[in-house]
């Protein structure tokens, strides 16, 4: 069974530019999550999809971040326009159910905003 | 607000020297507590899920235990390949789906 995949693995952009991160969950997992880790801090929750619906987006930092999951398969996280403080590692995770189920993480996308 | 505190921040052991990592948590109704291992440049790798106080799980040299306030990850006779950052996360009844993570414990095992 293939694990969670993320693309790209690294992205370096200038402040003010746009970046789109992609996540492909484990096949059959209806629940998809985005997390991020900024330098020196713990991994923090951004949002949770159940199929194509946003179940919880309480962790999204501001309206420069837009997450989508059309068709309930892969998800994209767009940052527009990017700011310096958006630098960090963005992780995607997926799970079969969402009530206390194990979340399996992807390798992450390291975003650097210059 | 859910909180997870892990200690120590860093732990250096000699190969074969057993020890424990601590994860203290505050949550409004624990739905599940999760242990992950993370190697540099990689995503968290799932180790264990614990659901209720008194529960224990084992895998090779690792054993995870859970009380109402904390969890321990016991490492017996560690090997250099056990070197990694170990992360603890909780899910609460009120926010099921959202995992709250601790800062992690970075374990280094010297041969």
PDB file of C-alpha atoms in Angstrom:
ATOM      1  CA  UNK A   1       0.000   0.000   0.000  1.00  0.00           C
ATOM      2  CA  UNK A   2       1.505   3.329  -1.031  1.00  0.00           C
ATOM      3  CA  UNK A   3       1.923   5.887   1.708  1.00  0.00           C
ATOM      4  CA  UNK A   4       1.031   9.562   1.748  1.00  0.00           C
ATOM      5  CA  UNK A   5       2.922  11.452  -0.920  1.00  0.00           C
ATOM      6  CA  UNK A   6       3.646  15.158  -1.128  1.00  0.00           C
ATOM      7  CA  UNK A   7       4.937  17.360  -3.901  1.00  0.00           C
ATOM      8  CA  UNK A   8       7.244  19.181  -4.156  1.00  0.00           C
ATOM      9  CA  UNK A   9       9.709  18.064  -1.501  1.00  0.00           C
ATOM     10  CA  UNK A  10      11.284  21.514  -1.442  1.00  0.00           C
ATOM     11  CA  UNK A  11      10.171  24.932  -2.663  1.00  0.00           C
ATOM     12  CA  UNK A  12      12.063  28.211  -2.526  1.00  0.00           C
ATOM     13  CA  UNK A  13      10.124  31.329  -3.480  1.00  0.00           C
ATOM     14  CA  UNK A  14      10.330  35.074  -3.106  1.00  0.00           C
ATOM     15  CA  UNK A  15       8.098  36.989  -0.748  1.00  0.00           C
ATOM     16  CA  UNK A  16       4.880  37.899  -2.520  1.00  0.00           C
ATOM     17  CA  UNK A  17       4.902  34.920  -4.863  1.00  0.00           C
ATOM     18  CA  UNK A  18       2.405  32.081  -4.906  1.00  0.00           C
ATOM     19  CA  UNK A  19       3.123  28.456  -4.086  1.00  0.00           C
ATOM     20  CA  UNK A  20       0.885  25.406  -4.324  1.00  0.00           C
ATOM     21  CA  UNK A  21       1.613  22.264  -2.353  1.00  0.00           C
ATOM     22  CA  UNK A  22       0.051  18.944  -3.226  1.00  0.00           C
ATOM     23  CA  UNK A  23      -0.821  15.918  -1.109  1.00  0.00           C
ATOM     24  CA  UNK A  24      -1.980  12.484  -2.220  1.00  0.00           C
ATOM     25  CA  UNK A  25      -3.413  10.502   0.711  1.00  0.00           C
ATOM     26  CA  UNK A  26      -3.380   6.760   1.192  1.00  0.00           C
ATOM     27  CA  UNK A  27      -5.961   5.185  -1.092  1.00  0.00           C
ATOM     28  CA  UNK A  28      -9.282   4.729   0.691  1.00  0.00           C
ATOM     29  CA  UNK A  29      -8.571   7.322   3.376  1.00  0.00           C
ATOM     30  CA  UNK A  30     -11.437   9.805   3.459  1.00  0.00           C
ATOM     31  CA  UNK A  31      -9.739  12.022   6.040  1.00  0.00           C
ATOM     32  CA  UNK A  32      -6.920  14.312   5.044  1.00  0.00           C
ATOM     33  CA  UNK A  33      -5.058  16.755   7.279  1.00  0.00           C
ATOM     34  CA  UNK A  34      -2.560  19.550   6.806  1.00  0.00           C
ATOM     35  CA  UNK A  35      -0.021  20.428   9.492  1.00  0.00           C
ATOM     36  CA  UNK A  36       3.052  22.607   9.509  1.00  0.00           C
ATOM     37  CA  UNK A  37       6.202  22.989  11.563  1.00  0.00           C
ATOM     38  CA  UNK A  38       7.896  26.360  11.637  1.00  0.00           C
ATOM     39  CA  UNK A  39      11.472  26.697  12.859  1.00  0.00           C
ATOM     40  CA  UNK A  40      11.877  25.747  16.508  1.00  0.00           C
ATOM     41  CA  UNK A  41       8.196  25.071  17.076  1.00  0.00           C
ATOM     42  CA  UNK A  42       6.040  21.998  17.363  1.00  0.00           C
ATOM     43  CA  UNK A  43       3.975  20.534  14.533  1.00  0.00           C
ATOM     44  CA  UNK A  44       0.695  22.448  14.388  1.00  0.00           C
ATOM     45  CA  UNK A  45      -2.656  21.555  12.890  1.00  0.00           C
ATOM     46  CA  UNK A  46      -3.934  23.594   9.949  1.00  0.00           C
ATOM     47  CA  UNK A  47      -7.076  21.871   8.715  1.00  0.00           C
ATOM     48  CA  UNK A  48      -8.981  18.632   8.229  1.00  0.00           C
ATOM     49  CA  UNK A  49     -10.957  17.398   5.228  1.00  0.00           C
ATOM     50  CA  UNK A  50     -13.518  14.641   5.290  1.00  0.00           C
ATOM     51  CA  UNK A  51     -13.739  13.651   1.655  1.00  0.00           C
ATOM     52  CA  UNK A  52     -14.084  17.005  -0.135  1.00  0.00           C
ATOM     53  CA  UNK A  53     -15.559  18.924   2.821  1.00  0.00           C
ATOM     54  CA  UNK A  54     -13.623  21.015   5.316  1.00  0.00           C
ATOM     55  CA  UNK A  55     -14.369  19.508   8.733  1.00  0.00           C
ATOM     56  CA  UNK A  56     -12.133  21.833  10.730  1.00  0.00           C
ATOM     57  CA  UNK A  57     -10.065  24.745   9.447  1.00  0.00           C
ATOM     58  CA  UNK A  58      -9.422  26.350  12.819  1.00  0.00           C
ATOM     59  CA  UNK A  59      -5.644  26.181  12.409  1.00  0.00           C
ATOM     60  CA  UNK A  60      -5.402  28.093   9.139  1.00  0.00           C
ATOM     61  CA  UNK A  61      -3.320  31.177   9.985  1.00  0.00           C
ATOM     62  CA  UNK A  62      -5.006  33.686   7.674  1.00  0.00           C
ATOM     63  CA  UNK A  63      -6.791  34.116   4.360  1.00  0.00           C
ATOM     64  CA  UNK A  64      -3.564  33.876   2.391  1.00  0.00           C
ATOM     65  CA  UNK A  65      -3.874  30.121   2.791  1.00  0.00           C
ATOM     66  CA  UNK A  66      -6.380  28.220   0.658  1.00  0.00           C
ATOM     67  CA  UNK A  67      -6.858  24.461   0.839  1.00  0.00           C
ATOM     68  CA  UNK A  68      -8.905  22.424  -1.577  1.00  0.00           C
ATOM     69  CA  UNK A  69      -9.756  18.791  -2.055  1.00  0.00           C
ATOM     70  CA  UNK A  70     -11.793  18.485  -5.197  1.00  0.00           C
ATOM     71  CA  UNK A  71     -13.341  15.070  -5.687  1.00  0.00           C
ATOM     72  CA  UNK A  72     -12.197  13.912  -2.280  1.00  0.00           C
ATOM     73  CA  UNK A  73      -8.890  12.563  -3.514  1.00  0.00           C
ATOM     74  CA  UNK A  74      -5.737  14.668  -3.532  1.00  0.00           C
ATOM     75  CA  UNK A  75      -5.512  18.040  -1.826  1.00  0.00           C
ATOM     76  CA  UNK A  76      -3.723  21.277  -2.580  1.00  0.00           C
ATOM     77  CA  UNK A  77      -2.630  24.014  -0.214  1.00  0.00           C
ATOM     78  CA  UNK A  78      -2.012  27.360  -1.858  1.00  0.00           C
ATOM     79  CA  UNK A  79      -0.214  30.238  -0.195  1.00  0.00           C
ATOM     80  CA  UNK A  80      -0.826  33.578  -1.906  1.00  0.00           C
ATOM     81  CA  UNK A  81       0.983  35.885  -1.440  1.00  0.00           C
ATOM     82  CA  UNK A  82       3.713  34.172   0.555  1.00  0.00           C
ATOM     83  CA  UNK A  83       5.307  35.954   3.508  1.00  0.00           C
ATOM     84  CA  UNK A  84       8.604  35.254   5.277  1.00  0.00           C
ATOM     85  CA  UNK A  85       6.837  33.744   8.299  1.00  0.00           C
ATOM     86  CA  UNK A  86       5.244  31.089   6.085  1.00  0.00           C
ATOM     87  CA  UNK A  87       8.591  29.291   5.856  1.00  0.00           C
ATOM     88  CA  UNK A  88       8.557  25.854   7.417  1.00  0.00           C
ATOM     89  CA  UNK A  89       7.744  22.241   6.698  1.00  0.00           C
ATOM     90  CA  UNK A  90       4.204  21.445   5.618  1.00  0.00           C
ATOM     91  CA  UNK A  91       3.016  17.933   6.385  1.00  0.00           C
ATOM     92  CA  UNK A  92      -0.002  16.136   5.059  1.00  0.00           C
ATOM     93  CA  UNK A  93      -1.559  13.173   6.831  1.00  0.00           C
ATOM     94  CA  UNK A  94      -4.468  10.860   6.151  1.00  0.00           C
ATOM     95  CA  UNK A  95      -6.627   8.435   8.103  1.00  0.00           C
ATOM     96  CA  UNK A  96      -9.454   6.069   7.395  1.00  0.00           C
ATOM     97  CA  UNK A  97     -11.756   7.455  10.077  1.00  0.00           C
ATOM     98  CA  UNK A  98     -11.326  10.585  12.205  1.00  0.00           C
ATOM     99  CA  UNK A  99     -12.447   9.699  15.729  1.00  0.00           C
ATOM    100  CA  UNK A 100      -9.130   8.809  17.338  1.00  0.00           C
ATOM    101  CA  UNK A 101      -7.817   7.017  14.288  1.00  0.00           C
ATOM    102  CA  UNK A 102      -4.113   6.896  13.490  1.00  0.00           C
ATOM    103  CA  UNK A 103      -2.958   9.563  11.076  1.00  0.00           C
ATOM    104  CA  UNK A 104      -0.250   8.555   8.619  1.00  0.00           C
ATOM    105  CA  UNK A 105       2.071  11.326   7.571  1.00  0.00           C
ATOM    106  CA  UNK A 106       3.766  12.187   4.320  1.00  0.00           C
ATOM    107  CA  UNK A 107       7.412  13.242   4.022  1.00  0.00           C
ATOM    108  CA  UNK A 108       6.561  16.940   4.053  1.00  0.00           C
ATOM    109  CA  UNK A 109       7.257  19.905   1.804  1.00  0.00           C
ATOM    110  CA  UNK A 110       9.953  22.283   2.995  1.00  0.00           C
ATOM    111  CA  UNK A 111       8.936  25.821   2.024  1.00  0.00           C
ATOM    112  CA  UNK A 112      11.448  28.638   2.141  1.00  0.00           C
ATOM    113  CA  UNK A 113      10.243  32.186   1.520  1.00  0.00           C
ATOM    114  CA  UNK A 114      13.046  34.667   0.818  1.00  0.00           C
TER     115      UNK A 114
ATOM    116  CA  UNK B   1      -6.718  24.311  25.220  1.00  0.00           C
ATOM    117  CA  UNK B   2      -5.068  20.932  24.687  1.00  0.00           C
ATOM    118  CA  UNK B   3      -1.393  20.817  25.673  1.00  0.00           C
ATOM    119  CA  UNK B   4       1.401  18.285  25.297  1.00  0.00           C
ATOM    120  CA  UNK B   5       4.772  18.594  27.020  1.00  0.00           C
ATOM    121  CA  UNK B   6       7.599  16.211  26.296  1.00  0.00           C
ATOM    122  CA  UNK B   7      10.713  15.681  28.373  1.00  0.00           C
ATOM    123  CA  UNK B   8      13.602  15.646  28.176  1.00  0.00           C
ATOM    124  CA  UNK B   9      14.205  17.770  25.065  1.00  0.00           C
ATOM    125  CA  UNK B  10      17.268  15.704  24.261  1.00  0.00           C
ATOM    126  CA  UNK B  11      18.588  12.407  25.555  1.00  0.00           C
ATOM    127  CA  UNK B  12      21.957  10.826  24.890  1.00  0.00           C
ATOM    128  CA  UNK B  13      22.382   7.153  25.715  1.00  0.00           C
ATOM    129  CA  UNK B  14      25.045   4.557  25.300  1.00  0.00           C
ATOM    130  CA  UNK B  15      24.065   1.530  23.278  1.00  0.00           C
ATOM    131  CA  UNK B  16      22.294  -0.870  25.608  1.00  0.00           C
ATOM    132  CA  UNK B  17      21.470   1.799  28.209  1.00  0.00           C
ATOM    133  CA  UNK B  18      17.692   1.675  28.783  1.00  0.00           C
ATOM    134  CA  UNK B  19      15.677   4.802  29.520  1.00  0.00           C
ATOM    135  CA  UNK B  20      12.241   6.438  29.252  1.00  0.00           C
ATOM    136  CA  UNK B  21      10.776   9.420  27.484  1.00  0.00           C
ATOM    137  CA  UNK B  22       7.898  11.328  29.042  1.00  0.00           C
ATOM    138  CA  UNK B  23       4.802  12.906  27.489  1.00  0.00           C
ATOM    139  CA  UNK B  24       2.547  14.885  29.819  1.00  0.00           C
ATOM    140  CA  UNK B  25      -0.783  16.011  28.450  1.00  0.00           C
ATOM    141  CA  UNK B  26      -3.767  18.164  29.288  1.00  0.00           C
ATOM    142  CA  UNK B  27      -6.833  17.476  27.218  1.00  0.00           C
ATOM    143  CA  UNK B  28     -10.569  17.777  27.653  1.00  0.00           C
ATOM    144  CA  UNK B  29     -11.375  14.106  27.216  1.00  0.00           C
ATOM    145  CA  UNK B  30      -8.674  11.965  25.646  1.00  0.00           C
ATOM    146  CA  UNK B  31      -9.703  10.295  22.416  1.00  0.00           C
ATOM    147  CA  UNK B  32      -6.239   8.883  21.707  1.00  0.00           C
ATOM    148  CA  UNK B  33      -2.526   9.380  22.382  1.00  0.00           C
ATOM    149  CA  UNK B  34      -0.056   8.719  19.588  1.00  0.00           C
ATOM    150  CA  UNK B  35       3.685   8.149  19.485  1.00  0.00           C
ATOM    151  CA  UNK B  36       5.643   8.837  16.320  1.00  0.00           C
ATOM    152  CA  UNK B  37       9.273   8.579  15.339  1.00  0.00           C
ATOM    153  CA  UNK B  38      10.753  11.211  13.043  1.00  0.00           C
ATOM    154  CA  UNK B  39      14.083  10.969  11.255  1.00  0.00           C
ATOM    155  CA  UNK B  40      15.768  14.099   9.853  1.00  0.00           C
ATOM    156  CA  UNK B  41      14.140  15.287   6.627  1.00  0.00           C
ATOM    157  CA  UNK B  42      11.284  12.805   6.877  1.00  0.00           C
ATOM    158  CA  UNK B  43       7.696  12.826   8.074  1.00  0.00           C
ATOM    159  CA  UNK B  44       6.531  11.391  11.400  1.00  0.00           C
ATOM    160  CA  UNK B  45       6.367   7.592  11.323  1.00  0.00           C
ATOM    161  CA  UNK B  46       3.601   6.019  13.384  1.00  0.00           C
ATOM    162  CA  UNK B  47       4.639   3.841  16.347  1.00  0.00           C
ATOM    163  CA  UNK B  48       1.755   3.387  18.796  1.00  0.00           C
ATOM    164  CA  UNK B  49      -1.776   4.461  19.642  1.00  0.00           C
ATOM    165  CA  UNK B  50      -3.036   4.335  23.241  1.00  0.00           C
ATOM    166  CA  UNK B  51      -6.660   4.967  24.149  1.00  0.00           C
ATOM    167  CA  UNK B  52      -7.150   4.430  27.873  1.00  0.00           C
ATOM    168  CA  UNK B  53      -5.223   4.631  31.132  1.00  0.00           C
ATOM    169  CA  UNK B  54      -3.424   1.399  31.938  1.00  0.00           C
ATOM    170  CA  UNK B  55      -2.985   0.451  28.307  1.00  0.00           C
ATOM    171  CA  UNK B  56       0.464  -0.717  27.147  1.00  0.00           C
ATOM    172  CA  UNK B  57       1.843  -1.511  23.711  1.00  0.00           C
ATOM    173  CA  UNK B  58       5.178  -2.981  22.644  1.00  0.00           C
ATOM    174  CA  UNK B  59       7.178  -3.144  19.465  1.00  0.00           C
ATOM    175  CA  UNK B  60      10.714  -4.513  19.421  1.00  0.00           C
ATOM    176  CA  UNK B  61      12.723  -2.422  21.923  1.00  0.00           C
ATOM    177  CA  UNK B  62       9.930   0.102  22.505  1.00  0.00           C
ATOM    178  CA  UNK B  63       7.083   0.002  25.004  1.00  0.00           C
ATOM    179  CA  UNK B  64       4.478   2.720  25.430  1.00  0.00           C
ATOM    180  CA  UNK B  65       2.341   3.137  28.543  1.00  0.00           C
ATOM    181  CA  UNK B  66      -0.489   5.510  29.425  1.00  0.00           C
ATOM    182  CA  UNK B  67      -1.870   7.035  32.616  1.00  0.00           C
ATOM    183  CA  UNK B  68      -4.536   9.707  33.010  1.00  0.00           C
ATOM    184  CA  UNK B  69      -1.952  12.477  32.854  1.00  0.00           C
ATOM    185  CA  UNK B  70       1.065  11.143  30.993  1.00  0.00           C
ATOM    186  CA  UNK B  71       2.550   8.562  28.725  1.00  0.00           C
ATOM    187  CA  UNK B  72       5.976   6.984  28.761  1.00  0.00           C
ATOM    188  CA  UNK B  73       7.975   5.541  25.919  1.00  0.00           C
ATOM    189  CA  UNK B  74      10.388   3.017  27.369  1.00  0.00           C
ATOM    190  CA  UNK B  75      13.415   2.075  25.291  1.00  0.00           C
ATOM    191  CA  UNK B  76      15.109  -1.146  26.297  1.00  0.00           C
ATOM    192  CA  UNK B  77      18.721  -1.809  25.277  1.00  0.00           C
ATOM    193  CA  UNK B  78      18.676   0.833  22.537  1.00  0.00           C
ATOM    194  CA  UNK B  79      20.775   0.597  19.400  1.00  0.00           C
ATOM    195  CA  UNK B  80      22.250   3.446  17.324  1.00  0.00           C
ATOM    196  CA  UNK B  81      19.474   2.985  14.767  1.00  0.00           C
ATOM    197  CA  UNK B  82      16.966   4.036  17.432  1.00  0.00           C
ATOM    198  CA  UNK B  83      18.404   7.555  17.224  1.00  0.00           C
ATOM    199  CA  UNK B  84      15.591   9.871  16.094  1.00  0.00           C
ATOM    200  CA  UNK B  85      13.133  12.453  17.388  1.00  0.00           C
ATOM    201  CA  UNK B  86      10.187  10.894  19.180  1.00  0.00           C
ATOM    202  CA  UNK B  87       6.927  12.820  19.010  1.00  0.00           C
ATOM    203  CA  UNK B  88       3.846  12.522  21.190  1.00  0.00           C
ATOM    204  CA  UNK B  89       0.429  13.750  20.041  1.00  0.00           C
ATOM    205  CA  UNK B  90      -3.092  13.712  21.486  1.00  0.00           C
ATOM    206  CA  UNK B  91      -6.560  13.876  20.038  1.00  0.00           C
ATOM    207  CA  UNK B  92      -9.369  15.196  22.210  1.00  0.00           C
ATOM    208  CA  UNK B  93     -13.014  14.195  22.245  1.00  0.00           C
ATOM    209  CA  UNK B  94     -13.965  17.791  21.445  1.00  0.00           C
ATOM    210  CA  UNK B  95     -11.538  18.102  18.526  1.00  0.00           C
ATOM    211  CA  UNK B  96     -11.368  14.578  17.192  1.00  0.00           C
ATOM    212  CA  UNK B  97      -9.303  14.583  14.056  1.00  0.00           C
ATOM    213  CA  UNK B  98      -7.022  17.395  15.160  1.00  0.00           C
ATOM    214  CA  UNK B  99      -3.763  16.169  16.671  1.00  0.00           C
ATOM    215  CA  UNK B 100      -1.900  18.354  19.163  1.00  0.00           C
ATOM    216  CA  UNK B 101       1.825  17.634  19.202  1.00  0.00           C
ATOM    217  CA  UNK B 102       4.593  18.091  21.728  1.00  0.00           C
ATOM    218  CA  UNK B 103       7.998  19.475  20.791  1.00  0.00           C
ATOM    219  CA  UNK B 104       9.541  16.010  20.739  1.00  0.00           C
ATOM    220  CA  UNK B 105      12.503  14.325  22.397  1.00  0.00           C
ATOM    221  CA  UNK B 106      15.640  13.923  20.322  1.00  0.00           C
ATOM    222  CA  UNK B 107      17.299  10.634  21.188  1.00  0.00           C
ATOM    223  CA  UNK B 108      20.919   9.917  20.320  1.00  0.00           C
ATOM    224  CA  UNK B 109      22.294   6.435  20.957  1.00  0.00           C
ATOM    225  CA  UNK B 110      26.080   6.153  20.865  1.00  0.00           C
ATOM    226  CA  UNK B 111      27.695   2.829  19.927  1.00  0.00           C
TER     227      UNK B 111
END
